[in-house]
mmCIF file of C-alpha atoms in Angstrom:
data_model
loop_
_atom_site.group_PDB
_atom_site.id
_atom_site.type_symbol
_atom_site.label_atom_id
_atom_site.label_comp_id
_atom_site.label_asym_id
_atom_site.label_seq_id
_atom_site.Cartn_x
_atom_site.Cartn_y
_atom_site.Cartn_z
ATOM 1 C CA MET A 1 0.000 0.000 0.000
ATOM 2 C CA PHE A 2 1.212 3.491 -0.860
ATOM 3 C CA LYS A 3 0.728 6.686 1.119
ATOM 4 C CA LEU A 4 -0.879 9.173 -1.287
ATOM 5 C CA CYS A 5 -1.579 12.879 -1.003
ATOM 6 C CA VAL A 6 -3.967 15.199 -2.866
ATOM 7 C CA PRO A 7 -3.023 18.913 -2.617
ATOM 8 C CA CYS A 8 -5.984 21.239 -3.095
ATOM 9 C CA LEU A 9 -7.222 24.812 -2.939
ATOM 10 C CA LEU A 10 -7.869 25.856 0.655
ATOM 11 C CA GLY A 11 -11.456 25.165 1.653
ATOM 12 C CA LEU A 12 -11.939 22.076 -0.536
ATOM 13 C CA GLU A 13 -10.509 19.438 1.815
ATOM 14 C CA SER A 14 -13.907 18.060 2.893
ATOM 15 C CA LEU A 15 -15.078 17.744 -0.728
ATOM 16 C CA ILE A 16 -11.983 15.742 -1.689
ATOM 17 C CA SER A 17 -12.393 13.518 1.375
ATOM 18 C CA ARG A 18 -15.962 12.807 0.262
ATOM 19 C CA GLU A 19 -14.822 12.000 -3.279
ATOM 20 C CA LEU A 20 -12.208 9.562 -1.974
ATOM 21 C CA GLN A 21 -14.786 7.921 0.303
ATOM 22 C CA LYS A 22 -17.033 7.322 -2.714
ATOM 23 C CA MET A 23 -14.081 5.574 -4.393
ATOM 24 C CA ASP A 24 -13.677 3.360 -1.285
ATOM 25 C CA MET A 25 -10.182 4.676 -0.549
ATOM 26 C CA ALA A 26 -8.669 3.882 2.856
ATOM 27 C CA GLY A 27 -6.925 5.935 5.539
ATOM 28 C CA ILE A 28 -8.432 9.273 4.476
ATOM 29 C CA ARG A 29 -7.103 12.194 6.536
ATOM 30 C CA ALA A 30 -7.466 15.907 5.772
ATOM 31 C CA GLU A 31 -5.026 18.707 6.610
ATOM 32 C CA ASN A 32 -4.935 22.351 5.503
ATOM 33 C CA GLY A 33 -4.556 22.325 1.729
ATOM 34 C CA ARG A 34 -4.150 18.559 1.328
ATOM 35 C CA VAL A 35 -5.862 15.211 1.885
ATOM 36 C CA TYR A 36 -4.001 11.943 2.556
ATOM 37 C CA PHE A 37 -5.122 8.399 1.818
ATOM 38 C CA THR A 38 -3.616 4.965 1.236
ATOM 39 C CA GLY A 39 -4.011 2.845 -1.835
ATOM 40 C CA LYS A 40 -2.746 0.269 -4.296
ATOM 41 C CA PRO A 41 -1.199 1.132 -7.694
ATOM 42 C CA GLU A 42 -4.621 1.060 -9.392
ATOM 43 C CA ASP A 43 -5.904 3.560 -6.818
ATOM 44 C CA ILE A 44 -3.347 6.061 -8.123
ATOM 45 C CA VAL A 45 -4.905 5.650 -11.569
ATOM 46 C CA ARG A 46 -8.494 5.847 -10.291
ATOM 47 C CA ALA A 47 -7.813 9.000 -8.273
ATOM 48 C CA ASN A 48 -6.183 10.758 -11.224
ATOM 49 C CA LEU A 49 -9.044 9.876 -13.562
ATOM 50 C CA ARG A 50 -11.955 10.609 -11.243
ATOM 51 C CA LEU A 51 -11.060 13.368 -8.742
ATOM 52 C CA ARG A 52 -12.941 16.612 -9.486
ATOM 53 C CA THR A 53 -11.717 19.056 -6.830
ATOM 54 C CA GLY A 54 -8.105 17.983 -6.146
ATOM 55 C CA GLU A 55 -5.055 19.520 -7.839
ATOM 56 C CA ARG A 56 -2.864 16.432 -8.274
ATOM 57 C CA VAL A 57 -2.032 13.014 -6.794
ATOM 58 C CA LEU A 58 1.321 12.645 -5.042
ATOM 59 C CA LEU A 59 2.952 9.393 -3.944
ATOM 60 C CA GLU A 60 4.706 10.190 -0.662
ATOM 61 C CA LEU A 61 7.963 8.279 -0.185
ATOM 62 C CA ASP A 62 8.963 9.615 3.221
ATOM 63 C CA ARG A 63 8.437 12.367 5.742
ATOM 64 C CA PHE A 64 11.129 13.450 8.189
ATOM 65 C CA GLU A 65 12.540 16.409 10.115
ATOM 66 C CA ALA A 66 15.574 18.296 8.801
ATOM 67 C CA ALA A 67 17.009 21.562 10.108
ATOM 68 C CA SER A 68 20.335 21.315 8.260
ATOM 69 C CA PHE A 69 21.509 20.341 4.781
ATOM 70 C CA GLU A 70 23.362 17.358 6.275
ATOM 71 C CA GLU A 71 20.140 16.031 7.829
ATOM 72 C CA LEU A 72 18.296 16.591 4.544
ATOM 73 C CA PHE A 73 20.979 14.729 2.585
ATOM 74 C CA GLU A 74 21.212 11.741 4.953
ATOM 75 C CA ALA A 75 17.444 11.245 5.258
ATOM 76 C CA THR A 76 16.962 11.533 1.474
ATOM 77 C CA ALA A 77 19.776 9.071 0.738
ATOM 78 C CA ALA A 78 18.220 6.544 3.157
ATOM 79 C CA ILE A 79 15.083 6.199 0.982
ATOM 80 C CA PRO A 80 15.170 3.068 -1.289
ATOM 81 C CA TRP A 81 14.939 5.036 -4.545
ATOM 82 C CA GLU A 82 16.114 2.006 -6.542
ATOM 83 C CA GLU A 83 12.733 0.356 -5.896
ATOM 84 C CA PHE A 84 11.192 2.933 -8.250
ATOM 85 C CA LEU A 85 14.005 4.358 -10.406
ATOM 86 C CA ASP A 86 16.012 2.298 -12.868
ATOM 87 C CA PRO A 87 19.521 3.410 -13.958
ATOM 88 C CA HIS A 88 18.114 5.466 -16.851
ATOM 89 C CA ALA A 89 15.221 7.157 -15.026
ATOM 90 C CA ALA A 90 15.018 10.960 -15.143
ATOM 91 C CA PHE A 91 14.330 12.479 -11.721
ATOM 92 C CA PRO A 92 14.043 16.288 -11.769
ATOM 93 C CA VAL A 93 13.409 17.918 -8.393
ATOM 94 C CA LYS A 94 11.162 20.867 -7.502
ATOM 95 C CA GLY A 95 9.381 22.115 -4.404
ATOM 96 C CA TYR A 96 9.044 24.808 -1.785
ATOM 97 C CA SER A 97 10.052 25.721 1.769
ATOM 98 C CA LEU A 98 8.004 27.675 4.329
ATOM 99 C CA ASP A 99 8.934 28.765 7.870
ATOM 100 C CA SER A 100 11.959 26.463 7.887
ATOM 101 C CA ALA A 101 15.672 26.671 8.602
ATOM 102 C CA LEU A 102 16.280 25.388 5.071
ATOM 103 C CA PHE A 103 14.785 28.383 3.297
ATOM 104 C CA SER A 104 16.826 28.268 0.063
ATOM 105 C CA VAL A 105 14.718 26.291 -2.413
ATOM 106 C CA SER A 106 17.496 26.014 -5.000
ATOM 107 C CA SER A 107 19.932 24.664 -2.386
ATOM 108 C CA CYS A 108 17.366 22.106 -1.216
ATOM 109 C CA GLN A 109 16.859 21.010 -4.826
ATOM 110 C CA LYS A 110 20.585 20.428 -5.276
ATOM 111 C CA ILE A 111 20.975 18.518 -1.986
ATOM 112 C CA ILE A 112 18.003 16.225 -2.695
ATOM 113 C CA LYS A 113 19.162 15.607 -6.260
ATOM 114 C CA LYS A 114 22.697 14.801 -5.099
ATOM 115 C CA ALA A 115 21.476 12.418 -2.385
ATOM 116 C CA ILE A 116 19.269 10.471 -4.818
ATOM 117 C CA ALA A 117 22.011 10.302 -7.442
ATOM 118 C CA GLN A 118 24.524 9.019 -4.880
ATOM 119 C CA ARG A 119 22.096 6.352 -3.686
ATOM 120 C CA LEU A 120 21.333 5.146 -7.209
ATOM 121 C CA SER A 121 24.983 5.226 -8.292
ATOM 122 C CA SER A 122 25.907 3.093 -5.296
ATOM 123 C CA ARG A 123 23.127 0.553 -5.870
ATOM 124 C CA TYR A 124 23.673 0.229 -9.625
ATOM 125 C CA GLY A 125 27.485 0.467 -9.580
ATOM 126 C CA ARG A 126 27.505 3.429 -11.954
ATOM 127 C CA SER A 127 29.487 6.636 -11.761
ATOM 128 C CA TRP A 128 27.139 8.450 -14.155
ATOM 129 C CA LEU A 129 23.349 8.376 -14.557
ATOM 130 C CA PRO A 130 22.217 9.427 -18.075
ATOM 131 C CA GLU A 131 18.590 10.265 -17.064
ATOM 132 C CA ASP A 132 17.406 9.472 -20.591
ATOM 133 C CA GLY A 133 14.550 7.182 -19.561
ATOM 134 C CA VAL A 134 11.102 7.527 -17.992
ATOM 135 C CA LYS A 135 10.564 10.765 -16.051
ATOM 136 C CA TYR A 136 9.677 10.712 -12.347
ATOM 137 C CA GLN A 137 9.029 14.240 -11.118
ATOM 138 C CA ILE A 138 10.159 14.530 -7.497
ATOM 139 C CA GLN A 139 8.387 17.132 -5.399
ATOM 140 C CA PHE A 140 9.494 18.249 -1.962
ATOM 141 C CA ALA A 141 7.655 20.321 0.614
ATOM 142 C CA ILE A 142 9.382 21.706 3.717
ATOM 143 C CA MET A 143 7.160 23.298 6.349
ATOM 144 C CA LYS A 144 8.504 24.155 9.816
ATOM 145 C CA ASN A 145 11.468 21.830 9.200
ATOM 146 C CA GLN A 146 9.174 18.895 8.305
ATOM 147 C CA VAL A 147 10.186 17.476 4.915
ATOM 148 C CA SER A 148 7.907 15.521 2.599
ATOM 149 C CA LEU A 149 9.356 13.834 -0.505
ATOM 150 C CA CYS A 150 6.927 12.669 -3.191
ATOM 151 C CA PHE A 151 6.589 11.514 -6.764
ATOM 152 C CA ASP A 152 4.100 13.593 -8.772
ATOM 153 C CA THR A 153 1.894 11.031 -10.537
ATOM 154 C CA THR A 154 -0.248 13.639 -12.323
ATOM 155 C CA GLY A 155 1.915 16.045 -14.322
ATOM 156 C CA GLU A 156 -0.202 18.998 -15.390
ATOM 157 C CA GLY A 157 -2.671 19.835 -12.614
ATOM 158 C CA LEU A 158 -5.959 17.945 -12.438
ATOM 159 C CA HIS A 159 -7.825 21.156 -13.270
ATOM 160 C CA LYS A 160 -6.473 20.735 -16.804
ATOM 161 C CA ARG A 161 -9.351 18.553 -18.008
ATOM 162 C CA GLY A 162 -8.490 18.945 -21.679
ATOM 163 C CA TYR A 163 -11.740 20.556 -22.837
ATOM 164 C CA ARG A 164 -10.669 24.179 -22.407
ATOM 165 C CA PRO A 165 -7.675 25.037 -24.635
ATOM 166 C CA ALA A 166 -8.919 28.637 -24.688
ATOM 167 C CA HIS A 167 -10.588 30.630 -21.942
ATOM 168 C CA GLY A 168 -12.011 34.057 -21.206
ATOM 169 C CA ALA A 169 -10.343 37.056 -19.621
ATOM 170 C CA ALA A 170 -10.958 35.882 -16.032
ATOM 171 C CA PRO A 171 -10.947 32.065 -16.082
ATOM 172 C CA LEU A 172 -12.247 30.020 -13.174
ATOM 173 C CA LYS A 173 -10.287 26.881 -12.347
ATOM 174 C CA GLU A 174 -12.166 23.730 -13.297
ATOM 175 C CA THR A 175 -11.564 22.280 -9.814
ATOM 176 C CA LEU A 176 -13.128 25.356 -8.176
ATOM 177 C CA ALA A 177 -16.077 25.300 -10.598
ATOM 178 C CA ALA A 178 -16.667 21.651 -9.700
ATOM 179 C CA ALA A 179 -16.514 22.601 -6.011
ATOM 180 C CA ILE A 180 -19.239 25.239 -6.497
ATOM 181 C CA VAL A 181 -21.458 22.623 -8.136
ATOM 182 C CA GLU A 182 -20.784 20.105 -5.367
ATOM 183 C CA LEU A 183 -21.467 22.673 -2.629
ATOM 184 C CA SER A 184 -24.815 23.499 -4.259
ATOM 185 C CA ARG A 185 -25.710 19.778 -3.960
ATOM 186 C CA TYR A 186 -26.737 19.689 -7.614
ATOM 187 C CA ARG A 187 -27.192 16.114 -8.846
ATOM 188 C CA GLY A 188 -28.877 16.598 -12.203
ATOM 189 C CA ARG A 189 -32.502 16.792 -11.097
ATOM 190 C CA GLU A 190 -33.035 20.556 -10.863
ATOM 191 C CA GLU A 191 -32.750 23.315 -13.424
ATOM 192 C CA ILE A 192 -29.582 25.385 -13.109
ATOM 193 C CA TRP A 193 -28.390 28.549 -14.801
ATOM 194 C CA ASP A 194 -25.073 30.387 -15.053
ATOM 195 C CA PRO A 195 -25.872 33.927 -16.250
ATOM 196 C CA PHE A 196 -22.182 34.950 -16.426
ATOM 197 C CA CYS A 197 -20.912 31.754 -18.039
ATOM 198 C CA GLY A 198 -17.757 33.088 -19.743
ATOM 199 C CA SER A 199 -15.954 30.076 -21.237
ATOM 200 C CA GLY A 200 -18.571 27.750 -19.738
ATOM 201 C CA THR A 201 -16.591 26.136 -16.925
ATOM 202 C CA ILE A 202 -19.380 25.984 -14.309
ATOM 203 C CA PRO A 203 -22.126 24.551 -16.588
ATOM 204 C CA ILE A 204 -19.654 22.088 -18.123
ATOM 205 C CA GLU A 205 -18.559 20.861 -14.696
ATOM 206 C CA ALA A 206 -22.227 20.651 -13.681
ATOM 207 C CA ALA A 207 -22.950 18.468 -16.712
ATOM 208 C CA LEU A 208 -19.943 16.234 -15.979
ATOM 209 C CA ILE A 209 -21.205 15.793 -12.408
ATOM 210 C CA ALA A 210 -24.806 15.188 -13.502
ATOM 211 C CA ARG A 211 -23.694 12.458 -15.897
ATOM 212 C CA ASN A 212 -20.968 11.203 -13.526
ATOM 213 C CA ILE A 213 -18.324 11.511 -16.250
ATOM 214 C CA ALA A 214 -14.790 11.139 -14.885
ATOM 215 C CA PRO A 215 -13.060 14.503 -15.532
ATOM 216 C CA GLY A 216 -9.694 12.948 -16.440
ATOM 217 C CA LEU A 217 -10.861 10.639 -19.225
ATOM 218 C CA GLN A 218 -9.689 12.906 -22.046
ATOM 219 C CA ARG A 219 -6.175 13.702 -20.838
ATOM 220 C CA GLY A 220 -2.833 12.071 -20.141
ATOM 221 C CA PHE A 221 -0.858 11.797 -16.898
ATOM 222 C CA ALA A 222 2.845 11.810 -16.014
ATOM 223 C CA SER A 223 2.726 8.303 -14.515
ATOM 224 C CA MET A 224 1.262 6.645 -17.614
ATOM 225 C CA GLU A 225 4.819 5.673 -18.637
ATOM 226 C CA TRP A 226 5.761 4.155 -15.274
ATOM 227 C CA PRO A 227 6.253 0.354 -15.361
ATOM 228 C CA MET A 228 4.392 0.024 -12.031
ATOM 229 C CA LEU A 229 1.265 1.496 -13.710
ATOM 230 C CA PRO A 230 1.044 -0.426 -17.020
ATOM 231 C CA SER A 231 -1.201 0.657 -19.878
ATOM 232 C CA GLU A 232 -3.545 -2.279 -19.198
ATOM 233 C CA MET A 233 -4.252 -0.855 -15.739
ATOM 234 C CA TRP A 234 -5.080 2.577 -17.160
ATOM 235 C CA GLU A 235 -7.401 1.058 -19.766
ATOM 236 C CA ARG A 236 -9.151 -1.080 -17.155
ATOM 237 C CA CYS A 237 -9.697 1.916 -14.850
ATOM 238 C CA ARG A 238 -10.975 4.059 -17.748
ATOM 239 C CA LEU A 239 -13.529 1.400 -18.674
ATOM 240 C CA GLU A 240 -14.518 1.107 -15.012
ATOM 241 C CA ALA A 241 -15.134 4.873 -14.887
ATOM 242 C CA LYS A 242 -17.159 4.856 -18.100
ATOM 243 C CA ASP A 243 -19.374 2.077 -16.718
ATOM 244 C CA LEU A 244 -20.369 4.464 -13.913
ATOM 245 C CA GLU A 245 -21.693 7.162 -16.275
ATOM 246 C CA PHE A 246 -25.362 8.193 -16.328
ATOM 247 C CA ARG A 247 -27.686 9.120 -19.173
ATOM 248 C CA GLY A 248 -30.613 11.514 -18.974
ATOM 249 C CA ASN A 249 -32.136 14.834 -19.881
ATOM 250 C CA TYR A 250 -30.630 17.746 -17.985
ATOM 251 C CA ARG A 251 -31.845 21.346 -17.766
ATOM 252 C CA ILE A 252 -28.611 23.308 -17.675
ATOM 253 C CA PHE A 253 -28.698 26.886 -18.984
ATOM 254 C CA ALA A 254 -25.682 29.107 -19.628
ATOM 255 C CA SER A 255 -25.598 32.649 -20.946
ATOM 256 C CA ASP A 256 -23.319 35.634 -21.278
ATOM 257 C CA ILE A 257 -23.623 39.100 -22.763
ATOM 258 C CA ASP A 258 -20.428 38.424 -24.770
ATOM 259 C CA SER A 259 -21.236 36.429 -27.914
ATOM 260 C CA SER A 260 -17.593 35.379 -28.421
ATOM 261 C CA ALA A 261 -17.518 33.953 -24.885
ATOM 262 C CA VAL A 262 -20.683 31.951 -25.570
ATOM 263 C CA SER A 263 -19.199 30.577 -28.803
ATOM 264 C CA MET A 264 -16.086 29.548 -26.884
ATOM 265 C CA ALA A 265 -18.232 27.913 -24.187
ATOM 266 C CA ARG A 266 -20.144 25.903 -26.800
ATOM 267 C CA GLU A 267 -16.863 24.629 -28.273
ATOM 268 C CA ASN A 268 -15.571 23.692 -24.822
ATOM 269 C CA ALA A 269 -18.787 21.810 -24.013
ATOM 270 C CA LEU A 270 -18.494 19.931 -27.305
ATOM 271 C CA ARG A 271 -14.921 18.894 -26.448
ATOM 272 C CA ALA A 272 -16.074 17.804 -22.982
ATOM 273 C CA GLY A 273 -18.797 15.627 -24.532
ATOM 274 C CA VAL A 274 -21.666 17.420 -22.767
ATOM 275 C CA ALA A 275 -22.894 19.880 -25.427
ATOM 276 C CA ASP A 276 -26.265 18.081 -25.530
ATOM 277 C CA CYS A 277 -26.769 18.774 -21.801
ATOM 278 C CA ILE A 278 -26.384 22.579 -21.901
ATOM 279 C CA ARG A 279 -28.430 25.292 -23.612
ATOM 280 C CA PHE A 280 -26.193 28.277 -24.394
ATOM 281 C CA THR A 281 -27.613 31.717 -25.235
ATOM 282 C CA VAL A 282 -26.311 35.244 -25.675
ATOM 283 C CA LYS A 283 -28.165 37.549 -23.304
ATOM 284 C CA ASN A 284 -27.835 40.099 -20.551
ATOM 285 C CA ALA A 285 -27.997 38.532 -17.087
ATOM 286 C CA LEU A 286 -30.219 41.424 -15.979
ATOM 287 C CA ASP A 287 -32.972 40.712 -18.500
ATOM 288 C CA THR A 288 -34.988 37.705 -17.368
ATOM 289 C CA PHE A 289 -34.619 34.472 -15.450
ATOM 290 C CA PRO A 290 -35.147 31.154 -17.349
ATOM 291 C CA GLU A 291 -38.607 29.851 -18.166
ATOM 292 C CA THR A 292 -39.306 27.845 -15.017
ATOM 293 C CA GLU A 293 -40.177 29.339 -11.655
ATOM 294 C CA GLN A 294 -37.480 27.602 -9.614
ATOM 295 C CA GLY A 295 -33.967 26.292 -9.866
ATOM 296 C CA ARG A 296 -30.407 27.096 -8.866
ATOM 297 C CA ILE A 297 -28.110 29.833 -10.103
ATOM 298 C CA LEU A 298 -24.429 28.877 -9.981
ATOM 299 C CA THR A 299 -22.214 31.721 -11.137
ATOM 300 C CA ASN A 300 -18.967 33.656 -10.888
ATOM 301 C CA PRO A 301 -19.682 37.245 -11.994
ATOM 302 C CA PRO A 302 -16.917 39.855 -12.443
ATOM 303 C CA TYR A 303 -15.876 41.254 -9.077
ATOM 304 C CA GLY A 304 -13.389 44.031 -9.756
ATOM 305 C CA GLU A 305 -10.156 42.021 -9.796
ATOM 306 C CA ARG A 306 -9.474 41.264 -13.472
ATOM 307 C CA MET A 307 -12.688 42.414 -15.165
ATOM 308 C CA LEU A 308 -14.576 45.643 -14.430
ATOM 309 C CA ASP A 309 -13.502 47.982 -11.657
ATOM 310 C CA ALA A 310 -14.904 47.795 -8.122
ATOM 311 C CA ALA A 311 -17.569 50.458 -8.728
ATOM 312 C CA GLU A 312 -18.808 48.757 -11.923
ATOM 313 C CA ALA A 313 -18.931 45.425 -10.122
ATOM 314 C CA GLU A 314 -21.041 46.949 -7.336
ATOM 315 C CA LYS A 315 -23.543 48.336 -9.850
ATOM 316 C CA LEU A 316 -23.768 44.921 -11.491
ATOM 317 C CA TYR A 317 -24.376 43.226 -8.121
ATOM 318 C CA GLU A 318 -27.061 45.741 -7.196
ATOM 319 C CA ALA A 319 -28.913 45.260 -10.479
ATOM 320 C CA PHE A 320 -28.627 41.477 -10.291
ATOM 321 C CA GLY A 321 -29.861 41.570 -6.690
ATOM 322 C CA LYS A 322 -33.020 43.363 -7.839
ATOM 323 C CA ARG A 323 -33.632 40.600 -10.389
ATOM 324 C CA PHE A 324 -33.107 38.036 -7.654
ATOM 325 C CA ALA A 325 -35.687 39.845 -5.502
ATOM 326 C CA GLU A 326 -38.263 39.438 -8.291
ATOM 327 C CA SER A 327 -37.642 35.719 -8.726
ATOM 328 C CA ARG A 328 -39.648 32.979 -7.073
ATOM 329 C CA ASN A 329 -37.993 29.976 -5.436
ATOM 330 C CA TRP A 330 -34.604 30.395 -7.139
ATOM 331 C CA GLN A 331 -31.549 29.593 -5.030
ATOM 332 C CA VAL A 332 -28.272 31.389 -5.736
ATOM 333 C CA PHE A 333 -24.681 30.197 -5.264
ATOM 334 C CA LEU A 334 -22.448 33.107 -6.227
ATOM 335 C CA LEU A 335 -18.654 33.348 -5.974
ATOM 336 C CA SER A 336 -17.184 36.781 -5.331
ATOM 337 C CA ALA A 337 -14.041 38.346 -3.891
ATOM 338 C CA HIS A 338 -15.674 41.759 -3.485
ATOM 339 C CA PRO A 339 -15.564 42.750 0.232
ATOM 340 C CA GLU A 340 -18.915 44.571 0.024
ATOM 341 C CA PHE A 341 -20.794 42.067 -2.094
ATOM 342 C CA GLU A 342 -23.777 41.556 0.228
ATOM 343 C CA ARG A 343 -24.302 45.295 0.719
ATOM 344 C CA SER A 344 -24.346 45.801 -3.050
ATOM 345 C CA PHE A 345 -26.466 42.728 -3.754
ATOM 346 C CA GLY A 346 -29.009 43.758 -1.131
ATOM 347 C CA PHE A 347 -29.244 40.470 0.772
ATOM 348 C CA LEU A 348 -27.300 38.720 3.485
ATOM 349 C CA ALA A 349 -26.349 35.189 2.462
ATOM 350 C CA ASP A 350 -27.863 32.272 4.336
ATOM 351 C CA ARG A 351 -24.419 30.647 4.336
ATOM 352 C CA ARG A 352 -20.896 31.540 3.213
ATOM 353 C CA ARG A 353 -17.949 29.339 2.294
ATOM 354 C CA LYS A 354 -14.441 30.775 2.113
ATOM 355 C CA LEU A 355 -12.665 29.616 -1.055
ATOM 356 C CA TYR A 356 -9.636 30.636 -3.121
ATOM 357 C CA ASN A 357 -9.629 31.330 -6.852
ATOM 358 C CA GLY A 358 -5.901 30.964 -7.417
ATOM 359 C CA MET A 359 -4.405 33.432 -4.924
ATOM 360 C CA VAL A 360 -7.594 35.495 -4.682
ATOM 361 C CA ARG A 361 -9.602 34.965 -1.498
ATOM 362 C CA CYS A 362 -13.318 34.649 -2.293
ATOM 363 C CA ASN A 363 -16.583 33.718 -0.650
ATOM 364 C CA LEU A 364 -19.246 31.469 -2.052
ATOM 365 C CA PHE A 365 -22.454 33.281 -1.041
ATOM 366 C CA MET A 366 -25.301 30.775 -0.726
ATOM 367 C CA TYR A 367 -28.922 31.942 -0.837
ATOM 368 C CA THR A 368 -31.065 28.883 -0.210
ATOM 369 C CA ASP A 369 -33.865 30.005 2.148
ATOM 370 C CA THR A 370 -36.589 31.586 -0.015
ATOM 371 C CA GLU A 371 -38.693 32.524 3.023
ATOM 372 C CA HIS A 372 -35.719 34.356 4.475
ATOM 373 C CA LYS A 373 -35.407 36.226 1.172
ATOM 374 C CA LYS A 374 -39.035 37.377 1.312
ATOM 375 C CA LEU A 375 -38.613 38.784 4.805
ATOM 376 C CA PHE A 376 -35.438 40.523 3.756
ATOM 377 C CA THR A 377 -36.979 41.886 0.555
ATOM 378 C CA ALA A 378 -39.675 43.637 2.551
ATOM 379 C CA SER A 379 -37.037 45.288 4.714
ATOM 380 C CA LEU A 380 -35.040 46.637 1.773
ATOM 381 C CA LYS A 381 -37.408 49.598 1.569
ATOM 382 C CA ARG A 382 -35.846 50.852 4.801
ATOM 383 C CA GLU A 383 -32.267 51.394 3.680
ATOM 384 C CA SER A 384 -31.166 52.974 6.915
ATOM 385 C CA GLY A 385 -32.539 49.992 8.804
ATOM 386 C CA PHE A 386 -30.666 47.632 6.491
ATOM 387 C CA ASN A 387 -27.369 49.404 7.095
ATOM 388 C CA ARG A 388 -27.945 49.427 10.853
ATOM 389 C CA GLU A 389 -28.795 45.720 10.970
ATOM 390 C CA ARG A 390 -25.921 44.814 8.605
ATOM 391 C CA SER A 391 -23.357 46.574 10.778
ATOM 392 C CA SER A 392 -24.548 44.550 13.786
ATOM 393 C CA GLY A 393 -24.171 41.293 11.810
ATOM 394 C CA ARG A 394 -27.874 40.380 12.021
ATOM 395 C CA SER A 395 -30.410 39.830 9.272
ATOM 396 C CA PRO A 396 -33.464 42.155 9.504
ATOM 397 C CA ARG A 397 -36.595 40.544 10.972
ATOM 398 C CA SER A 398 -35.185 37.039 10.691
ATOM 399 C CA GLY A 399 -33.204 37.277 13.924
ATOM 400 C CA ARG A 400 -30.416 35.231 12.299
ATOM 401 C CA LYS A 401 -26.727 35.877 12.587
ATOM 402 C CA GLY A 402 -25.195 37.340 9.462
ATOM 403 C CA ASN A 403 -22.048 35.184 9.697
ATOM 404 C CA ARG A 404 -22.642 31.472 10.183
#
């Protein structure tokens, strides 16, 4: 059994743990920004093919404490690298160091590389290693003098699904889009709409989830050339994933005011194999809601970071909030980094989830209680009362805490 690790965006640890549980993985344990589990070689393949919200799958070889370069060298050289690396294997090294005595990343790279080379040279009786064979990317992480040495089994991050060669001006990571869908508890039964769809990432991820399509089916992985993970194993795991797919009619709507963005989204959905699940249209998000009276809005509107300025974003939120007030029984799951989103939108969220879009700290604002919305809508006519209640952290009339 191998010890495996899935790094992730902060805030997604519980979602990844749930995904791994559904795959019947063992020894699942979450930490800040990563989730550990244990598994067999085929579990490495299954995790790479099927994880939606993780960034990559690492095979951890050892973890130890090192406060000096000598300790780093000795502990690295003690690992049985020859069990994985043949005399021709390429083993580049990369990583990072935080709050540690060994703060020079380039020096750590050189020490780790030298220790591995010395170990392999000794075991194979060679004075020179050509590194002209299969590549094994070695990744180190040093945090507070605790060193973790891993093989990266994934290569390009798991958010690189393969369906989005082009993207809009402010792309949303596929892993984060999948997280928004998962947090909304969408499972393909309800109608959903993304009124600011851009390159279509959220509706495409929603369709993949609804149909239970493994997100890694259309891409390659760094470990596909490793002898321990033969091509027959990859093919068997791909067929296993395809056997788990669903068929059905799904009501997924996506729109954007930018016609070129909608065209791009259609092409991306076609590449993802879900174009028949999504209805794309060019329209202003402030015009009308879709035909039915209820559903879920999952969206990532501009919030003044890379598109629009802060003032323009606030005007957009205010106008969209008025449309939301007119709707009946629509829930909203909206990602924004704007610090005054709720004030501009006109409603306090029922729940909030702190997430990160790259390095940008965001909140997923979740509006799920339609009765709460009605009470709040009535109070909007008293703007001074709204501001007074908002500053105290309480929702008007409802008696609920603003932050929960």
